[in-house]
Coordinates of C-alpha atoms and ligand atoms in Angstrom, one line a residue:
M6 CA -64.4 2.6 0.6
S7 CA -64.9 2.8 -3.2
E8 CA -64.4 -0.3 -5.4
V9 CA -60.8 -1.6 -5.0
A10 CA -58.9 -4.1 -7.0
N11 CA -58.0 -7.6 -5.7
L12 CA -54.4 -8.7 -5.0
G13 CA -54.3 -12.5 -5.3
L14 CA -52.0 -14.2 -2.8
G15 CA -50.8 -17.8 -2.3
L16 CA -49.5 -19.2 1.0
V17 CA -46.9 -21.9 1.1
G18 CA -46.5 -23.2 4.7
C19 CA -49.1 -22.7 7.3
G20 CA -47.3 -23.5 10.6
T21 CA -46.6 -21.0 13.4
V22 CA -46.1 -18.0 11.1
G23 CA -48.4 -19.0 8.3
T24 CA -51.2 -19.4 10.8
G25 CA -50.5 -16.0 12.1
V26 CA -50.7 -14.6 8.6
V27 CA -54.1 -16.2 8.1
R28 CA -55.3 -14.9 11.4
I29 CA -54.4 -11.3 10.6
L30 CA -55.9 -11.6 7.1
Q31 CA -59.1 -12.8 8.7
S32 CA -59.2 -10.3 11.6
S33 CA -58.1 -7.0 9.9
P34 CA -59.3 -7.1 6.2
D35 CA -60.5 -3.5 6.1
L36 CA -57.3 -2.1 7.7
L37 CA -55.1 -4.1 5.2
T38 CA -57.3 -3.0 2.3
R39 CA -56.8 0.7 3.3
Q40 CA -53.1 0.3 3.8
A41 CA -52.6 -1.7 0.6
G42 CA -55.1 0.1 -1.6
K43 CA -56.1 -3.3 -2.8
R44 CA -58.1 -6.2 -1.3
L45 CA -55.6 -8.9 -0.2
T46 CA -57.3 -12.1 -1.3
L47 CA -55.7 -15.4 -0.2
R48 CA -56.6 -17.8 -3.0
R49 CA -54.7 -21.1 -2.2
I50 CA -52.7 -22.7 0.6
V51 CA -50.0 -25.3 0.1
V52 CA -48.6 -27.4 3.1
R53 CA -46.8 -30.6 3.7
D54 CA -49.7 -32.5 5.2
P55 CA -53.2 -31.2 4.3
G56 CA -54.8 -33.7 6.7
K57 CA -53.1 -32.2 9.8
V58 CA -55.4 -30.9 12.5
R59 CA -54.7 -27.1 12.8
D60 CA -55.8 -24.6 15.3
T61 CA -57.1 -22.2 12.6
D62 CA -60.0 -23.0 10.3
L63 CA -58.6 -23.2 6.7
S64 CA -61.9 -24.5 5.2
A65 CA -62.3 -21.2 3.2
W66 CA -59.4 -22.1 1.0
P67 CA -58.2 -25.0 -1.2
V68 CA -55.4 -26.6 0.8
S69 CA -53.1 -29.1 -0.9
T70 CA -49.5 -30.3 -1.2
D71 CA -49.3 -29.1 -4.8
L72 CA -47.2 -26.0 -5.5
T73 CA -48.2 -26.1 -9.1
S74 CA -51.8 -25.2 -8.0
I75 CA -50.3 -21.8 -7.0
I76 CA -47.8 -21.6 -9.9
S77 CA -50.6 -22.1 -12.5
D78 CA -53.1 -19.7 -10.9
P79 CA -52.9 -16.6 -13.0
D80 CA -54.7 -14.6 -10.3
I81 CA -52.0 -15.2 -7.8
H82 CA -49.5 -12.4 -8.1
A83 CA -47.4 -12.8 -4.9
V84 CA -46.7 -15.8 -2.8
I85 CA -46.1 -15.8 1.0
H86 CA -43.6 -18.6 1.4
L87 CA -43.3 -19.7 5.1
V88 CA -41.5 -23.0 4.9
G89 CA -38.2 -23.3 6.8
G90 CA -34.9 -25.0 5.8
I91 CA -33.1 -25.0 2.5
E92 CA -34.8 -27.6 0.3
P93 CA -37.6 -27.7 -0.9
A94 CA -37.9 -24.0 0.1
R95 CA -35.1 -22.9 -2.4
S96 CA -36.4 -24.8 -5.4
G97 CA -40.0 -23.8 -4.6
I98 CA -39.1 -20.1 -4.5
I99 CA -37.1 -20.5 -7.7
S100 CA -40.2 -22.1 -9.4
L101 CA -42.4 -19.3 -8.2
L102 CA -40.1 -16.6 -9.4
Q103 CA -39.7 -18.3 -12.8
A104 CA -43.5 -18.5 -13.0
G105 CA -43.7 -14.7 -12.6
K106 CA -44.7 -14.6 -8.9
D107 CA -43.2 -12.2 -6.4
V108 CA -42.2 -13.8 -3.1
I109 CA -42.4 -12.9 0.6
T110 CA -40.3 -15.1 2.8
A111 CA -39.2 -15.3 6.5
N112 CA -36.6 -17.9 5.9
K113 CA -33.2 -16.5 7.1
A114 CA -31.4 -19.8 6.8
L115 CA -32.2 -19.8 3.1
L116 CA -31.4 -16.2 2.6
Y117 CA -28.1 -16.6 4.4
S118 CA -27.0 -19.5 2.2
H119 CA -28.7 -18.7 -1.1
G120 CA -29.8 -15.1 -0.8
E121 CA -27.4 -13.9 -3.5
E122 CA -28.6 -16.6 -5.9
L123 CA -32.3 -15.9 -5.3
F124 CA -31.9 -12.1 -5.4
S125 CA -30.0 -12.2 -8.6
L126 CA -32.6 -14.6 -10.2
A127 CA -35.4 -12.2 -9.0
K128 CA -33.5 -9.3 -10.5
S129 CA -33.0 -11.0 -13.8
L130 CA -36.7 -11.9 -14.0
G131 CA -37.9 -8.5 -12.9
R132 CA -39.4 -9.9 -9.7
T133 CA -39.2 -8.9 -6.0
I134 CA -38.3 -10.8 -2.9
C135 CA -39.5 -9.3 0.5
F136 CA -38.0 -10.6 3.7
E137 CA -38.7 -8.3 6.7
A138 CA -39.7 -11.2 8.9
A139 CA -36.4 -13.0 8.3
V140 CA -34.5 -10.9 10.9
A141 CA -35.7 -10.0 14.4
G142 CA -39.4 -11.1 13.9
G143 CA -41.7 -8.2 14.4
I144 CA -39.0 -5.5 14.6
P145 CA -38.8 -3.6 11.3
I146 CA -35.0 -3.7 11.1
I147 CA -34.8 -4.6 7.4
S148 CA -37.0 -1.7 6.5
A149 CA -34.9 0.6 8.8
V150 CA -31.7 -0.4 7.0
N151 CA -33.2 -0.4 3.5
T152 CA -35.3 2.7 3.7
A153 CA -35.2 4.9 6.8
L154 CA -31.4 5.0 7.2
T155 CA -30.4 5.3 3.6
A156 CA -28.7 8.7 4.1
N157 CA -26.3 7.1 6.7
E158 CA -23.1 5.2 6.5
I159 CA -23.8 2.5 9.0
V160 CA -21.2 2.3 11.8
S161 CA -22.4 -0.6 13.9
I162 CA -25.3 -3.0 14.4
E163 CA -25.5 -4.8 17.8
G164 CA -28.2 -6.7 19.5
I165 CA -30.2 -9.8 20.4
L166 CA -31.3 -11.5 17.2
N167 CA -32.6 -14.9 18.5
G168 CA -35.8 -15.0 20.6
T169 CA -35.4 -18.6 21.8
S170 CA -32.0 -18.2 23.3
N171 CA -33.0 -14.9 25.0
F172 CA -36.1 -16.6 26.4
I173 CA -33.9 -19.4 27.7
L174 CA -31.3 -17.1 29.4
S175 CA -34.0 -14.9 30.9
R176 CA -36.1 -17.7 32.3
M177 CA -33.2 -19.7 33.7
L178 CA -32.2 -16.7 35.8
D179 CA -35.7 -15.4 36.7
R180 CA -37.3 -18.7 37.5
R181 CA -34.2 -20.8 38.4
Q182 CA -35.4 -23.3 35.7
T183 CA -33.0 -25.7 33.9
Y184 CA -31.9 -25.1 30.4
E185 CA -33.8 -28.2 29.2
E186 CA -37.1 -27.1 30.8
V187 CA -37.0 -23.7 29.3
L188 CA -36.0 -24.9 25.8
Q189 CA -39.1 -27.2 25.8
E190 CA -41.3 -24.2 26.7
A191 CA -39.7 -22.1 23.9
Q192 CA -40.5 -24.9 21.4
A193 CA -44.1 -25.2 22.7
R194 CA -44.6 -21.4 22.2
G195 CA -43.4 -21.6 18.6
Y196 CA -40.2 -19.5 19.0
A197 CA -37.7 -22.3 18.2
E198 CA -36.6 -23.4 14.8
A199 CA -37.6 -27.0 13.6
D200 CA -34.0 -27.8 14.7
P201 CA -33.6 -25.9 17.9
A202 CA -29.9 -26.5 17.8
M203 CA -29.7 -23.6 15.4
D204 CA -31.2 -21.3 18.0
V205 CA -28.9 -22.3 20.9
D206 CA -25.6 -22.7 19.1
G207 CA -25.7 -19.2 17.6
T208 CA -26.4 -20.3 14.0
D209 CA -29.8 -18.6 13.7
A210 CA -28.5 -15.3 15.2
A211 CA -25.4 -15.5 13.0
Q212 CA -27.4 -16.1 9.8
K213 CA -29.5 -13.0 10.7
L214 CA -26.4 -11.0 11.4
V215 CA -24.9 -12.0 8.1
I216 CA -28.0 -10.8 6.3
L217 CA -27.9 -7.5 8.1
T218 CA -24.2 -7.1 7.5
R219 CA -24.7 -7.6 3.8
L220 CA -27.4 -4.9 3.7
A221 CA -25.7 -2.4 6.0
F222 CA -22.1 -2.8 4.9
G223 CA -22.4 -4.3 1.4
T224 CA -20.2 -7.2 2.7
S225 CA -20.8 -10.9 2.5
V226 CA -19.3 -13.0 5.3
S227 CA -19.6 -16.7 6.0
L228 CA -20.5 -18.2 9.3
D229 CA -17.1 -19.9 9.4
S230 CA -15.3 -16.5 9.2
I231 CA -16.9 -14.9 12.2
V232 CA -16.5 -15.5 16.0
R233 CA -19.5 -17.6 16.9
Q234 CA -20.5 -19.2 20.1
G235 CA -23.8 -20.5 21.5
I236 CA -25.5 -20.6 24.9
Q237 CA -25.7 -24.4 25.3
H238 CA -22.9 -24.6 27.8
I239 CA -24.0 -21.8 30.0
E240 CA -25.2 -22.9 33.4
L241 CA -27.5 -21.2 35.9
L242 CA -24.3 -20.6 38.0
D243 CA -22.9 -18.4 35.3
L244 CA -26.1 -16.4 35.1
I245 CA -26.2 -16.0 38.9
V246 CA -22.5 -15.0 39.2
A247 CA -22.9 -12.5 36.4
A248 CA -26.0 -11.0 38.0
E249 CA -24.1 -10.7 41.3
L250 CA -21.4 -8.8 39.5
G251 CA -23.9 -6.5 38.0
Y252 CA -24.3 -8.1 34.5
R253 CA -26.8 -10.0 32.5
I254 CA -25.7 -12.7 29.9
K255 CA -27.1 -12.1 26.4
L256 CA -26.4 -13.8 23.1
L257 CA -25.1 -10.6 21.5
A258 CA -24.7 -10.4 17.8
A259 CA -22.5 -7.5 16.6
S260 CA -21.2 -6.2 13.3
R261 CA -19.1 -3.0 13.5
L262 CA -16.5 -1.0 11.7
S263 CA -13.3 -1.0 13.6
Q264 CA -9.9 0.3 12.4
G265 CA -11.1 0.3 8.8
G266 CA -12.2 -3.4 9.0
L267 CA -15.4 -5.1 10.0
E268 CA -15.7 -7.0 13.4
V269 CA -18.5 -9.6 13.2
S270 CA -19.3 -11.9 16.2
V271 CA -22.1 -13.8 17.9
Q272 CA -21.3 -14.7 21.5
P273 CA -23.0 -14.9 24.9
T274 CA -21.8 -11.7 26.4
L275 CA -21.9 -10.1 29.9
V276 CA -23.6 -6.7 29.5
R277 CA -24.1 -4.2 32.4
A278 CA -27.5 -4.9 33.9
D279 CA -28.8 -1.4 33.4
R280 CA -28.2 -1.3 29.6
S281 CA -31.3 -1.5 27.3
V282 CA -30.0 -4.7 25.8
A283 CA -29.7 -6.3 29.2
L284 CA -33.3 -5.3 30.0
T285 CA -34.5 -7.1 26.9
S286 CA -36.0 -10.3 28.3
G287 CA -38.1 -13.2 27.2
A288 CA -38.4 -13.9 23.4
A289 CA -37.8 -10.2 22.7
N290 CA -35.1 -9.1 20.3
F291 CA -33.1 -5.8 20.5
V292 CA -31.2 -4.0 17.8
A293 CA -29.0 -0.9 18.3
I294 CA -27.9 0.5 15.0
E295 CA -25.6 3.4 14.6
G296 CA -25.5 5.6 11.5
N297 CA -23.0 8.4 11.0
A298 CA -25.7 11.0 10.7
V299 CA -28.5 9.8 12.9
G300 CA -26.5 8.4 15.8
V301 CA -27.7 5.3 17.6
L302 CA -31.3 4.0 17.1
K303 CA -32.6 1.3 19.5
L304 CA -35.4 -1.0 18.5
S305 CA -36.8 -3.7 20.6
G306 CA -39.8 -6.0 20.5
A307 CA -41.0 -9.5 19.8
G308 CA -38.3 -11.3 17.8
A309 CA -40.2 -14.6 17.3
G310 CA -43.7 -16.0 17.6
Q311 CA -46.9 -16.2 15.6
L312 CA -48.5 -12.8 15.4
P313 CA -45.3 -10.6 15.7
T314 CA -43.7 -12.4 12.8
A315 CA -46.9 -12.4 10.8
S316 CA -47.1 -8.7 11.4
A317 CA -43.8 -8.3 9.5
V318 CA -44.9 -10.6 6.7
L319 CA -48.1 -8.7 6.1
A320 CA -46.2 -5.4 6.2
D321 CA -44.2 -6.8 3.3
V322 CA -47.4 -7.8 1.5
V323 CA -48.8 -4.2 1.9
D324 CA -45.5 -2.8 0.7
Y325 CA -45.7 -5.1 -2.3
A326 CA -49.3 -4.1 -3.0
T327 CA -48.4 -0.4 -3.0
G328 CA -45.4 -0.9 -5.2
R329 CA -43.0 0.3 -2.5
A330 CA -41.4 -3.2 -2.2
A331 CA -40.2 -3.3 -5.8
L332 CA -38.5 0.1 -5.5
T333 CA -36.8 -0.8 -2.2
F334 CA -35.7 -4.2 -3.6
A335 CA -34.1 -2.5 -6.7
A336 CA -32.3 0.0 -4.4
M337 CA -31.2 -2.7 -2.1
L338 CA -29.6 -4.6 -5.1
R339 CA -27.8 -1.4 -6.2
M340 CA -26.3 -1.1 -2.7
Q341 CA -25.0 -4.7 -2.8
D342 CA -22.5 -3.5 -5.5
R343 CA -20.4 -1.6 -2.9
T344 CA -16.8 -2.5 -2.4
P345 CA -16.8 -5.1 0.4
I346 CA -15.0 -4.3 3.7
A347 CA -12.3 -6.7 4.9
L348 CA -13.0 -8.6 8.1
Q349 CA -10.8 -7.8 11.1
P350 CA -8.7 -10.9 11.9
Q351 CA -10.5 -12.8 14.7
E352 CA -7.3 -12.9 16.8
E353 CA -7.3 -9.1 17.0
L354 CA -10.8 -8.8 18.6
T355 CA -10.1 -7.0 22.0
R356 CA -12.5 -7.3 24.9
R357 CA -12.6 -8.0 28.6
Q358 CA -13.5 -11.6 29.3
Y359 CA -15.4 -13.7 31.9
L360 CA -13.6 -17.1 32.3
R361 CA -15.2 -19.9 34.4
F362 CA -13.4 -23.2 35.2
T363 CA -14.5 -26.3 37.0
V364 CA -11.4 -27.6 38.6
A365 CA -10.1 -30.1 41.2
D366 CA -10.1 -28.5 44.7
Q367 CA -6.3 -29.1 45.0
P368 CA -3.2 -27.1 45.8
H369 CA -1.7 -24.9 43.0
V370 CA -4.7 -25.1 40.6
L371 CA -5.6 -21.4 40.8
A372 CA -1.8 -20.6 40.5
D373 CA -1.4 -22.7 37.4
I374 CA -4.3 -21.0 35.6
A375 CA -3.1 -17.5 36.8
D376 CA 0.4 -18.4 35.6
I377 CA -0.8 -19.4 32.1
L378 CA -2.9 -16.2 31.8
G379 CA 0.0 -14.1 33.0
R380 CA 2.5 -15.7 30.6
N381 CA 0.1 -15.0 27.7
G382 CA -0.1 -11.3 28.7
I383 CA -3.6 -11.5 30.1
S384 CA -4.2 -9.3 33.1
I385 CA -6.7 -10.5 35.8
S386 CA -9.3 -8.0 37.0
S387 CA -11.0 -10.1 39.6
V388 CA -11.1 -13.7 40.9
R389 CA -14.0 -15.5 42.6
Q390 CA -14.2 -18.9 44.1
D391 CA -17.0 -19.7 46.6
E392 CA -15.9 -21.6 49.7
T393 CA -15.7 -25.3 49.1
E394 CA -16.2 -28.2 51.5
D395 CA -13.1 -29.2 53.6
R396 CA -13.1 -32.9 52.7
G397 CA -9.6 -33.6 53.9
D398 CA -8.7 -35.1 50.5
D399 CA -8.3 -34.1 46.8
T400 CA -11.7 -35.2 45.6
G401 CA -13.6 -31.9 45.8
V402 CA -14.5 -29.7 42.9
A403 CA -14.2 -25.9 42.8
R404 CA -15.8 -23.4 40.5
L405 CA -13.5 -20.5 39.6
V406 CA -14.5 -17.3 37.9
I407 CA -11.9 -14.9 36.6
M408 CA -12.6 -11.6 35.0
T409 CA -9.9 -10.2 32.9
H410 CA -8.8 -6.8 31.7
R411 CA -9.1 -6.1 27.9
T412 CA -7.2 -8.7 25.9
T413 CA -7.1 -10.1 22.4
E414 CA -8.9 -13.2 21.1
G415 CA -5.5 -14.4 20.0
R416 CA -4.0 -14.3 23.5
L417 CA -7.1 -16.0 24.9
R418 CA -7.0 -18.8 22.4
A419 CA -3.3 -19.4 23.2
A420 CA -3.9 -19.4 26.9
D421 CA -7.0 -21.6 26.5
A422 CA -5.0 -24.2 24.6
E423 CA -2.5 -24.4 27.5
I424 CA -5.3 -24.5 30.2
A425 CA -7.0 -27.3 28.2
E426 CA -4.0 -29.5 29.0
L427 CA -4.2 -29.1 32.8
R428 CA -5.0 -32.3 34.6
S429 CA -6.9 -30.4 37.2
L430 CA -9.9 -29.6 34.9
R431 CA -13.2 -31.2 35.9
G432 CA -15.7 -29.7 33.5
P433 CA -16.1 -27.5 30.4
R434 CA -14.3 -24.2 30.3
I435 CA -16.7 -21.3 29.8
R436 CA -15.6 -18.0 28.4
M437 CA -17.6 -14.9 27.4
P438 CA -16.7 -11.4 26.5
I439 CA -17.8 -8.5 28.7
S440 CA -19.4 -5.5 27.1
D441 CA -19.3 -2.7 29.7
Ligands
NAP522 P1 -43.4 -24.3 11.1 O1 -44.3 -24.0 12.2 O2 -42.5 -25.5 11.2 O3 -44.2 -24.4 9.7 C1 -43.7 -24.8 8.5 C2 -44.8 -25.0 7.5 O4 -44.2 -25.4 6.3 C3 -45.8 -26.0 7.9 O5 -47.1 -25.6 7.6 C4 -45.5 -27.2 7.0 O6 -46.6 -28.0 6.6 C5 -44.9 -26.5 5.8 N1 -44.1 -27.3 4.9 C6 -43.0 -28.0 5.3 N2 -42.5 -28.6 4.2 C7 -43.3 -28.3 3.2 C8 -43.3 -28.6 1.8 N3 -42.4 -29.5 1.3 N4 -44.2 -28.1 1.0 C9 -45.2 -27.3 1.5 N5 -45.2 -27.0 2.8 C10 -44.3 -27.4 3.6 O7 -42.4 -23.1 10.8 P2 -42.6 -21.6 11.2 O8 -42.2 -21.4 12.6 O9 -43.9 -21.1 10.8 O10 -41.4 -20.9 10.3 C11 -41.6 -20.7 9.0 C12 -40.4 -19.9 8.5 O11 -40.4 -18.6 9.2 C13 -39.0 -20.5 8.8 O12 -38.1 -20.2 7.8 C14 -38.6 -19.8 10.1 O13 -37.2 -19.8 10.2 C15 -39.2 -18.4 9.9 N6 -39.4 -17.6 11.1 C16 -40.1 -18.2 12.1 C17 -40.4 -17.4 13.2 C18 -41.1 -18.0 14.4 O14 -41.3 -17.3 15.4 N7 -41.6 -19.2 14.3 C19 -40.0 -16.1 13.2 C20 -39.3 -15.6 12.1 C21 -39.0 -16.3 11.1 P3 -47.4 -28.8 7.6 O15 -48.1 -27.8 8.5 O16 -48.4 -29.6 6.8 O17 -46.4 -29.7 8.4
HSE523 N1 -36.2 -19.3 16.0 C1 -36.1 -17.9 15.8 C2 -35.9 -17.2 17.1 C3 -37.4 -17.4 15.2 O1 -36.0 -17.8 18.2 O2 -35.5 -16.0 17.1 C4 -37.3 -16.0 14.8 O3 -36.5 -15.8 13.7

């Protein structure tokens, strides 16, 4: 290849994803140079603890805790910022933008909470922020929405946006492992957030969905305004019962136009076992996106992990080097000026439901629950209770699974409030929508 210019890069954060970035830079320099039209030259690395033993050799670069070493290096044009959480990531990125550096980040928590602030600062400074890796790891969904689907009105986005929870749900069923065992394995594999509660309580998937909703529908929503539920109370029993009924349980994130409004939810959901989303297992993510012209596109692949996420980060770096990123970022900001779409009231969300109760094995318990559902206008589609031990007293516990016909979130909430008062309850109440 003839002589090419250098593009100087800084790296802040060299954990799971940062290490992947270093590995790809080391293993594929010629490919990246051809794609970028420039030699990608990593000049400095900043971490929290330079003394930490790492599984990749960083001796080729100055490694420090000092962000100003990057800020004051005039040969660094763009900074790959791979630190999680809000602070000091937010202030670090602000300092970098103010110093004239463009930024590539994978931090969805930060973009969820401060994306508008950072984007507007970047715009005012003539800088670019790239964030493909922030949603669905290695799957190019940001690029699909921001470039490939620009001739479409987006109708819906639905999918699995958290690798850790999908890994947990898949492994629990396939290997009959406990929730705690599988969560530890997901952490060891580098899928989970520093605080894995965000993976399992639906926060991480919801933050990603909010970012996609902003891009696809020009509408900002807060986590509090959407129906959000995690997987932490799901037991192996639920996964097995769902499988026996022909379903898989997936933490489904969905944002769709409905009756002129926007329905946004993140919930463990029973999906028919033969659907593509149900077949997405392990740490994989899945996104089905519907455009009014293109129809439904389905993308699936690694949603977390070192190299898949680094692949998305370096795609951003290449886009930055070629100048594509600046054009896309400017177009994305123009699209943010659309009139927002009102959220559908949560109470009006209408779906079939899976309800599971752990109750005293006593007379009239099933009748009480059926009565409450009936009085709230909820029609039962099936009831299942496995045979319990005949103890001759009232100390036994029964697990009751009820599938309902389509009903509204409002009716369910009202019924649930009444059921919560029953003295026969012996464990948490589980409820999940069914997506046939
Ligand atoms: P990680 O393994 O915990 O690494 C974080 C890195 O940030 C570490 O190298 C740490 O330094 C460094 N760091 C922390 N505080 C710092 C500070 N004050 N100044 C400088 N460096 C600091 O995290 P990760 O999994 O790579 O995730 C990075 C980002 O990517 C997060 O926003 C995450 O949500 C996102 N993401 C992760 C994945 C994934 O699969 N892991 C996928 C998509 C997006 P030390 O190494 O010295 O501790
Ligand atoms: N913790 C996240 C997940 C990483 O499990 O999906 C990818 O964003």
